[in-house]
Coordinates of N, CA and C in Angstrom, one line a residue:
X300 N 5.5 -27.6 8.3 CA 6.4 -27.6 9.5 C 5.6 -28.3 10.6
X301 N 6.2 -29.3 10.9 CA 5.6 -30.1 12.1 C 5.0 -29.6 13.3
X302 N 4.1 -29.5 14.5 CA 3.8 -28.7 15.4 C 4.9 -28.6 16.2
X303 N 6.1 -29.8 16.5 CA 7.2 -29.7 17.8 C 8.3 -28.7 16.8
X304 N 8.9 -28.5 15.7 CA 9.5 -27.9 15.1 C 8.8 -26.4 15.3
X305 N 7.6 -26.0 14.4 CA 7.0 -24.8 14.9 C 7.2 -24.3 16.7
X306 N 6.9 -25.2 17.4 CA 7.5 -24.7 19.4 C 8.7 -24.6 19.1
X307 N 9.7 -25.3 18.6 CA 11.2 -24.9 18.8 C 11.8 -24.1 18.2
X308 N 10.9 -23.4 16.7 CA 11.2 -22.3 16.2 C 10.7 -21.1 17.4
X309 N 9.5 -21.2 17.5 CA 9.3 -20.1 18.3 C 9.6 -19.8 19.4
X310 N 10.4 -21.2 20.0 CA 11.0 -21.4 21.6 C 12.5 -20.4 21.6
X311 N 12.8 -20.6 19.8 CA 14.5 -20.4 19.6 C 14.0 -18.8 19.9
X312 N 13.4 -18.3 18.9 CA 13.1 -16.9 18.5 C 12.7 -16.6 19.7
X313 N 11.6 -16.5 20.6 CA 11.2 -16.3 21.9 C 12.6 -16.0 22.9
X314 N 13.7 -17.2 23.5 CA 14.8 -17.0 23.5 C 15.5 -15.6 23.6
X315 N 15.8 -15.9 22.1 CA 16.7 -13.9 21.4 C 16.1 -12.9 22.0
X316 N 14.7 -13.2 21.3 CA 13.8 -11.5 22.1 C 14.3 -11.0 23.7
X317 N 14.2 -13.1 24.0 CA 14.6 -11.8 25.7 C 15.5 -11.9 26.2
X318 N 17.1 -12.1 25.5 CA 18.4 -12.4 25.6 C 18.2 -10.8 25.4
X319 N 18.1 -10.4 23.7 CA 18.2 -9.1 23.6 C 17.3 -8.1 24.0
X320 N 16.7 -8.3 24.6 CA 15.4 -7.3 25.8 C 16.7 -7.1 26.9
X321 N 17.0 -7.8 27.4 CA 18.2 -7.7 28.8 C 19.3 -6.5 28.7
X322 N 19.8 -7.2 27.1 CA 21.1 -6.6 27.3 C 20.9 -5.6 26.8
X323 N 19.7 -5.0 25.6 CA 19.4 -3.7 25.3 C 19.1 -2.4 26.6
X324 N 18.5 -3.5 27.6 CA 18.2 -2.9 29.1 C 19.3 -2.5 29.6
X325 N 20.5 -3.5 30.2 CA 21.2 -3.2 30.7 C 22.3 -2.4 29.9
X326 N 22.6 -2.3 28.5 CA 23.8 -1.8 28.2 C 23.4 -0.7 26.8
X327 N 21.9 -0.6 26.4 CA 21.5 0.0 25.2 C 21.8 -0.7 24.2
X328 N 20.4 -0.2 23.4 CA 21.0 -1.0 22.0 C 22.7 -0.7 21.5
X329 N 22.6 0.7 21.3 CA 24.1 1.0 20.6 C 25.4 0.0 20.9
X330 N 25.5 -0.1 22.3 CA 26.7 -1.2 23.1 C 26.8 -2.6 23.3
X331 N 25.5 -3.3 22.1 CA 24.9 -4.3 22.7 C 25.5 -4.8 21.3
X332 N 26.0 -5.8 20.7 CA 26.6 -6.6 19.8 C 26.1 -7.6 19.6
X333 N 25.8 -8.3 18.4 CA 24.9 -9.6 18.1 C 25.4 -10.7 19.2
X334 N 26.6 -10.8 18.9 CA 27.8 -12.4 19.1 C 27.1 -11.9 21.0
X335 N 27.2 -10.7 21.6 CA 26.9 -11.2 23.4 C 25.4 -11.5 23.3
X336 N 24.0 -11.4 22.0 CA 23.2 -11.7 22.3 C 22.7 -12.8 21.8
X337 N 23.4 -13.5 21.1 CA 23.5 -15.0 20.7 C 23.9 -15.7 21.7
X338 N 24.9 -14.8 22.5 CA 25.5 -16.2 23.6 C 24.7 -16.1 24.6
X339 N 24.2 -14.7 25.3 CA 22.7 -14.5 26.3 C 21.8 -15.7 26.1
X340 N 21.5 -15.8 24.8 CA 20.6 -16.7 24.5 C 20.8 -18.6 24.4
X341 N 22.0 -18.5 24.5 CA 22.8 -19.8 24.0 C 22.6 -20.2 23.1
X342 N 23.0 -19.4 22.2 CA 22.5 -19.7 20.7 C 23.8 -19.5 19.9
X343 N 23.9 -19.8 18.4 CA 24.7 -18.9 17.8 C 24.4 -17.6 17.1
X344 N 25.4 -17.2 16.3 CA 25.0 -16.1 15.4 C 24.1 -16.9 14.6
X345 N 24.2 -17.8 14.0 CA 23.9 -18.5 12.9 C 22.2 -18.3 13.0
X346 N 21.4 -18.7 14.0 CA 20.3 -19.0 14.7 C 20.1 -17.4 14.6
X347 N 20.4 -16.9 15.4 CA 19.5 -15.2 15.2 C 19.7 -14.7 14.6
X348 N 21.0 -14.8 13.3 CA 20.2 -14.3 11.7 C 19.4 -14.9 10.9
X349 N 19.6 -16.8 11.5 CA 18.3 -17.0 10.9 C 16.6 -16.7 10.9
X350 N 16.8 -16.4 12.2 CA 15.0 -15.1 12.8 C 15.0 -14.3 12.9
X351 N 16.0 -13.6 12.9 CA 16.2 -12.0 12.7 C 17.4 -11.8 11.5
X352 N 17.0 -10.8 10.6 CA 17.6 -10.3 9.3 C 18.9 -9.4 10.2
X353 N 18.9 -8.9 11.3 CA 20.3 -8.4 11.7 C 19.5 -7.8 13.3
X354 N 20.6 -6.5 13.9 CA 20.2 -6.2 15.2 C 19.0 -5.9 15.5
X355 N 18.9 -4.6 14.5 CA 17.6 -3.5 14.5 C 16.2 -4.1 14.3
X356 N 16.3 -5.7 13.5 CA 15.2 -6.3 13.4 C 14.6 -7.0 14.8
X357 N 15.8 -7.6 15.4 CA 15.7 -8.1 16.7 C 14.7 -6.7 17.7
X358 N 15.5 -5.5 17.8 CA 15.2 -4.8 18.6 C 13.5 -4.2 18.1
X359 N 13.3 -4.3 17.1 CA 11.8 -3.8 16.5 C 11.1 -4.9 17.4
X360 N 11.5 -6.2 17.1 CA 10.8 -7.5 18.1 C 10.5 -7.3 19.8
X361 N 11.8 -7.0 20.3 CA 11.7 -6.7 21.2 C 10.4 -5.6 21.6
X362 N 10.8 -4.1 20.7 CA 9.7 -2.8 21.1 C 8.5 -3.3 21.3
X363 N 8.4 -4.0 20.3 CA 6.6 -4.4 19.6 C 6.2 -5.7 20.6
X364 N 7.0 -6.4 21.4 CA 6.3 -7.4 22.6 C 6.1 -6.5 23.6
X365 N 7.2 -5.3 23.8 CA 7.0 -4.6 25.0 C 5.6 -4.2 24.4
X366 N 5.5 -3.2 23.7 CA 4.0 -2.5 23.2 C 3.0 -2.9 23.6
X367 N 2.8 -4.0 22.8 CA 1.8 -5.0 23.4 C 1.5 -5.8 24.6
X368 N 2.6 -5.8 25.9 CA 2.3 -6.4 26.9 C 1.8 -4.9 27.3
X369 N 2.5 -3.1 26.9 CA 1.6 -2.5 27.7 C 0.2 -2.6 27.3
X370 N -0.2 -2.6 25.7 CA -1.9 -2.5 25.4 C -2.4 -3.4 26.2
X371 N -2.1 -5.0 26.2 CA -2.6 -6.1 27.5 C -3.2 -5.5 28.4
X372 N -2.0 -4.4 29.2 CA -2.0 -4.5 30.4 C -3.4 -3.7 30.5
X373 N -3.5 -2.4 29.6 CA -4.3 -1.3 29.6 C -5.8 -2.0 29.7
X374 N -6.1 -3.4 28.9 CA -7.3 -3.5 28.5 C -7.4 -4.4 29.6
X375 N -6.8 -4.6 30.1 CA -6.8 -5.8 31.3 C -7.9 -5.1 32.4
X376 N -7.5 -3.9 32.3 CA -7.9 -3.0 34.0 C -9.3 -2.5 34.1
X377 N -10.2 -2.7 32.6 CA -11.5 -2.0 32.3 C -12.7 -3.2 32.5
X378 N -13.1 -2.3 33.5 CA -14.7 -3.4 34.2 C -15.6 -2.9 33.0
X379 N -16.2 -3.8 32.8 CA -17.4 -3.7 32.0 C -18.8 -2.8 32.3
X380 N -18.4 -2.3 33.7 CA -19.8 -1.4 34.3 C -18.7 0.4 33.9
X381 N -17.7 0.2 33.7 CA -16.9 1.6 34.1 C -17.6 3.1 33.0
X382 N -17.5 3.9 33.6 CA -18.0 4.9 32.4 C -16.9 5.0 31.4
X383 N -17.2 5.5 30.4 CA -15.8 5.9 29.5 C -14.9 7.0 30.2
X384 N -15.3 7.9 31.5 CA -14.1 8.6 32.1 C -13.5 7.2 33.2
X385 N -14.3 6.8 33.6 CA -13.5 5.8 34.6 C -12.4 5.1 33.9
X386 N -13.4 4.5 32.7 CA -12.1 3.5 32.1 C -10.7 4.3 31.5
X387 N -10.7 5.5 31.0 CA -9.9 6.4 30.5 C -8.5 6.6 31.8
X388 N -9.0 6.7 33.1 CA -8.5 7.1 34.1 C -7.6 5.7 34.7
X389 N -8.5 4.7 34.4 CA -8.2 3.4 35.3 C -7.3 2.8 33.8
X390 N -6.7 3.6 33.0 CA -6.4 2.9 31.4 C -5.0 3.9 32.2
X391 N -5.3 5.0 32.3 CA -3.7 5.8 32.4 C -3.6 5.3 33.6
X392 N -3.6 4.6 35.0 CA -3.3 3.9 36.0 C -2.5 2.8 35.5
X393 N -3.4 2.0 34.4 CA -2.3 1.0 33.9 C -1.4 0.8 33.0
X394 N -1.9 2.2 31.8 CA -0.3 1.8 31.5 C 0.9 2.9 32.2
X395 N 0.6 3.5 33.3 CA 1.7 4.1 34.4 C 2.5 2.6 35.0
X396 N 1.7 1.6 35.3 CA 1.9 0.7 35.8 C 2.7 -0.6 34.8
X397 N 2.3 -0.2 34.1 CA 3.5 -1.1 32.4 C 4.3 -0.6 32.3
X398 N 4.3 0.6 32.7 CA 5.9 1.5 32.0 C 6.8 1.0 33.1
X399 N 6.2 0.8 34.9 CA 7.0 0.5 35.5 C 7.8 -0.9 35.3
X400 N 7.7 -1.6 34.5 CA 8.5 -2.8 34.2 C 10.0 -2.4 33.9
X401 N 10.8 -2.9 34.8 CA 12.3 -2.3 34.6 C 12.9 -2.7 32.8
X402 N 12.9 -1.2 32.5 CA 13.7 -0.7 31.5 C 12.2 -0.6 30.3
X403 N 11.8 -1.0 30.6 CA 10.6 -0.3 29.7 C 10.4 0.5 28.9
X404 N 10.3 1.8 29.7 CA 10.3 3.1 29.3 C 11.8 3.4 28.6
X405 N 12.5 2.9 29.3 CA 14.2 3.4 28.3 C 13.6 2.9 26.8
X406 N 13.6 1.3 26.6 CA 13.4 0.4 25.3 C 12.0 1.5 24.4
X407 N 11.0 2.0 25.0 CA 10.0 2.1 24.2 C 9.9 4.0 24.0
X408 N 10.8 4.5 24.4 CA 10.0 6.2 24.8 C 11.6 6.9 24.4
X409 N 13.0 5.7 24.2 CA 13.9 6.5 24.2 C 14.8 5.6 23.3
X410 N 15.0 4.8 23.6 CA 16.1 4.1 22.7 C 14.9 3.9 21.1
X411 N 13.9 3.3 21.5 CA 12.8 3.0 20.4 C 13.3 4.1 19.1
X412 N 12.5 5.4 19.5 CA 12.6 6.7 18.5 C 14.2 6.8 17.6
X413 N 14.9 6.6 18.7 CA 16.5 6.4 18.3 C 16.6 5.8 17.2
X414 N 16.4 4.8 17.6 CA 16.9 3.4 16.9 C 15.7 2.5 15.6
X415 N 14.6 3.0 15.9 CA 13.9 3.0 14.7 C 13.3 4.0 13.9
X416 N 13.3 5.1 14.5 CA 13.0 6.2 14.0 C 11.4 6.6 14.3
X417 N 10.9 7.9 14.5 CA 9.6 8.4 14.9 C 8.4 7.5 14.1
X418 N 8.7 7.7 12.5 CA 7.6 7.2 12.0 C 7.0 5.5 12.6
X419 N 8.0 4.5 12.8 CA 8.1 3.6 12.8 C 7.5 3.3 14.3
X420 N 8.1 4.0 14.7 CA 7.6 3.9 16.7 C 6.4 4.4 17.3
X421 N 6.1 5.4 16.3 CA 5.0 6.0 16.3 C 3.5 5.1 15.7
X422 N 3.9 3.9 14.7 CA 3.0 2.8 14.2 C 2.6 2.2 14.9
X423 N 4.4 1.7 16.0 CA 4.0 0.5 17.0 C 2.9 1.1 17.8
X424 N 3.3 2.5 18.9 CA 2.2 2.7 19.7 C 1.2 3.0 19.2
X425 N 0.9 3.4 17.7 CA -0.8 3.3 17.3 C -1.5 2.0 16.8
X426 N -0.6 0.8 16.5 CA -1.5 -0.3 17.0 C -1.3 -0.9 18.6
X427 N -0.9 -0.3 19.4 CA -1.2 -1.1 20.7 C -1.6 0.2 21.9
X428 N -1.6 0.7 22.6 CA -1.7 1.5 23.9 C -2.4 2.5 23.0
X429 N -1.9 3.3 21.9 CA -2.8 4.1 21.6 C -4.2 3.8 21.3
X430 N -4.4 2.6 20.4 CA -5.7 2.4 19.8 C -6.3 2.3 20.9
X431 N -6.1 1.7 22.4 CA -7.0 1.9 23.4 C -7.6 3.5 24.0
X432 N -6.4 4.2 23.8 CA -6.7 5.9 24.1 C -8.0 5.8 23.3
X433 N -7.7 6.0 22.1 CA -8.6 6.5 20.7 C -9.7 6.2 21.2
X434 N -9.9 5.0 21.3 CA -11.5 4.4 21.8 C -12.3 4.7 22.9
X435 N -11.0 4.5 23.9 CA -11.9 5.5 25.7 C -12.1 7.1 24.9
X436 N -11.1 8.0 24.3 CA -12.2 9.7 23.7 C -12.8 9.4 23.2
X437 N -12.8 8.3 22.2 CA -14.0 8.3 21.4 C -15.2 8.5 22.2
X438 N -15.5 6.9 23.1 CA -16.5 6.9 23.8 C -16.7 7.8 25.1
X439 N -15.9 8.8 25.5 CA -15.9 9.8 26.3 C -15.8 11.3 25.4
X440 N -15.6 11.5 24.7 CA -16.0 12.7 23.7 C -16.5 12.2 22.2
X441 N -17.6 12.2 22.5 CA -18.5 11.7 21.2 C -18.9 12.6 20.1
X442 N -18.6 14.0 21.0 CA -18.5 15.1 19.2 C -17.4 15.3 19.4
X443 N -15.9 15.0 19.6 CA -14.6 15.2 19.0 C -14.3 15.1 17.6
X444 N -15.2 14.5 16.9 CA -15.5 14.3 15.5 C -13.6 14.5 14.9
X445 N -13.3 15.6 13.9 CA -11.8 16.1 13.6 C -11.1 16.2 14.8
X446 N -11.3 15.9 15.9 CA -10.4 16.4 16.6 C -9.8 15.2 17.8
X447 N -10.5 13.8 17.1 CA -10.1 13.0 18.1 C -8.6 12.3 17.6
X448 N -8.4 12.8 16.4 CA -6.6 11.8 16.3 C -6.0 12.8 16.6
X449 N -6.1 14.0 16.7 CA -4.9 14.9 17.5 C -5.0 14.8 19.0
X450 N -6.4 14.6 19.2 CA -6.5 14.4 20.8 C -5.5 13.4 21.4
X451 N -6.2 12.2 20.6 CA -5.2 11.3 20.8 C -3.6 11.3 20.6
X452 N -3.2 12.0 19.6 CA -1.8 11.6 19.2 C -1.0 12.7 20.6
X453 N -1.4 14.4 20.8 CA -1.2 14.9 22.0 C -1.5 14.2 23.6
X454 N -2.1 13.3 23.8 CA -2.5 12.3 25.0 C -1.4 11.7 25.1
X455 N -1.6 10.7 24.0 CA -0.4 9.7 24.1 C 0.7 10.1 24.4
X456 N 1.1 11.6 23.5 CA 2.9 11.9 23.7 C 2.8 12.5 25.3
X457 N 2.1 13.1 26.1 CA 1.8 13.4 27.6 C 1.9 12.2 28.6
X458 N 1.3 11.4 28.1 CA 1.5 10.2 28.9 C 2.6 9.6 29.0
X459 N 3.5 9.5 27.6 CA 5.1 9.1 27.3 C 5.9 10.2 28.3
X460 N 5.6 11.5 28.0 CA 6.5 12.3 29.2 C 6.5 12.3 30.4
X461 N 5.2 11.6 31.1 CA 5.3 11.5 32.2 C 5.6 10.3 32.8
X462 N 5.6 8.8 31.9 CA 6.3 8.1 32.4 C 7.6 8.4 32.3
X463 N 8.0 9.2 31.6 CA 9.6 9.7 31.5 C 9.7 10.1 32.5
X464 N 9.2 11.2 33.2 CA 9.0 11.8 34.6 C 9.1 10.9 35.7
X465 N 7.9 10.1 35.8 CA 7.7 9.2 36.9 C 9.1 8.1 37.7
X466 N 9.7 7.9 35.8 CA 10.9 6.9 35.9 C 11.9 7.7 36.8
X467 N 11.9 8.9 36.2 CA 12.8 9.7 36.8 C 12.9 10.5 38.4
X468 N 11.9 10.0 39.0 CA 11.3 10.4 40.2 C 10.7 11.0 40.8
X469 N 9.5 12.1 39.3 CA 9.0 12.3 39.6 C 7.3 11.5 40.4
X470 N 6.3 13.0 41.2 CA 5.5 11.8 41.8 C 4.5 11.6 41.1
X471 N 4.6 9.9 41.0 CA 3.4 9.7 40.3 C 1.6 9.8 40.3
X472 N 1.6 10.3 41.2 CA 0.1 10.7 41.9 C -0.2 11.5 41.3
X473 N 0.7 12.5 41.6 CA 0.3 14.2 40.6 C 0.3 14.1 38.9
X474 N 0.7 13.4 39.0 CA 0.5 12.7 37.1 C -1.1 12.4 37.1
X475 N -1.5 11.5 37.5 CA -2.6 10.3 37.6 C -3.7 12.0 37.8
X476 N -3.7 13.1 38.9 CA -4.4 13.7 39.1 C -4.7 14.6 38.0
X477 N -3.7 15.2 37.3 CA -3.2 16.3 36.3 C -4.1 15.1 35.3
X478 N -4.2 14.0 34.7 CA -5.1 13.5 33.8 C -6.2 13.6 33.9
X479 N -7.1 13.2 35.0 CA -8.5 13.0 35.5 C -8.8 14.7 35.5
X480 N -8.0 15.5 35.4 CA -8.7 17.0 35.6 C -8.5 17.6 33.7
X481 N -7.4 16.6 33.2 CA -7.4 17.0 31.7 C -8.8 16.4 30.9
X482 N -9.0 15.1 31.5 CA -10.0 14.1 30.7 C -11.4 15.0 31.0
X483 N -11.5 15.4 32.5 CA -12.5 16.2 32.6 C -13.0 17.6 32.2
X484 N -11.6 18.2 32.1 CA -11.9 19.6 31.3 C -12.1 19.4 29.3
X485 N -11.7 18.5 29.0 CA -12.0 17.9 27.4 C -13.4 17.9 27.9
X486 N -13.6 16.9 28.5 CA -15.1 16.7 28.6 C -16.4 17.9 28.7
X487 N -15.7 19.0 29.3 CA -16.4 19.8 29.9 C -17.1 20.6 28.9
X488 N -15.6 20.6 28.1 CA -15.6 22.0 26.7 C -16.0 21.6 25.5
X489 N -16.5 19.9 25.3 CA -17.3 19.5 24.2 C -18.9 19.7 24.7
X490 N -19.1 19.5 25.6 CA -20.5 19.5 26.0 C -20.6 21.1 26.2
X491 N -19.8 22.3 26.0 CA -20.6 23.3 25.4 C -21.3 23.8 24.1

């Protein structure tokens, strides 16, 4: 495949993802129909079954760019002088700060689980936002030895509840504080 053919494949498919990003936003997956996200796109059907096998594959596309713009965001925010509690702290600042992308948290924390089911959603965030968790305990609790993938898998779902919170009105400060005093009591109770 030619290189201008390869851009216009990926220009078409790029397109869908965020025809169907919108309308999953504004109307949920369930309400959202191929034929209004073909025309969002100005496409036909024909075109987004040809890059997508049907809806649910579209919407996996969609989860997994969101995912990864939050892991982006997370590894974006870490200085290279930071301790492993800084970076941990200044890591849940940013992905609080990903979640705030309008409809985010709906697509990745609620429709996601729905619509592709726990195991599947649960993959996406352990290759993207989680594998950064895993690494700040690691390097911040260095005898967690057995106990760093539950650490992690309990972090991550805390962090998912509270941007659920946050979206919801709760204040996000008190979140951000309630971590830095969890990161530091983990910390406290390995070093006995």
């Amino acid at each position: 495949m030619s290189r201008s053919n390869r851009e216009r494949t990926e220009q078409t498919r790029q397109a869908l993802i965020d025809a169907g990003r919108r309308l999953f936003v504004d109307k949920g997956y369930a309400e959202t129909a191929t034929p209004e996200i073909a025309a969002a796109a100005g496409m036909t059907r024909g075109a987004l079954y040809h890059h997508f096998e049907d809806k649910k594959a579209l919407f996996r596309a969609v989860v997994e760019g969101e995912a990864h713009a939050v892991a982006e965001a997370i590894a974006a925010c870490s200085a290279p002088d930071d301790t492993p509690r800084d970076a941990l702290i200044a890591g849940a600042a940013a992905y609080f700060d990903a979640m705030m992308a309008e409809g985010r948290t709906r697509l990745l924390l609620i429709e996601a689980p729905a619509v592709l089911g726990l195991r599947l959603t649960h993959a996406i965030d352990a290759d993207n936002a989680e594998t950064t968790l895993r690494a700040g305990l690691a390097a911040m609790l260095p005898g967690a030895d057995a106990a760093l993938e539950p650490l992690t898998v309990l972090l991550s779902a805390g962090f998912d509840r509270a941007a659920i919170a946050i979206e919801a009105g709760a204040e996000r400060r008190s979140y951000e504080q309630a971590i830095t005093v969890l990161f530091d009591s983990l910390a406290d109770h390995l070093r006995r």
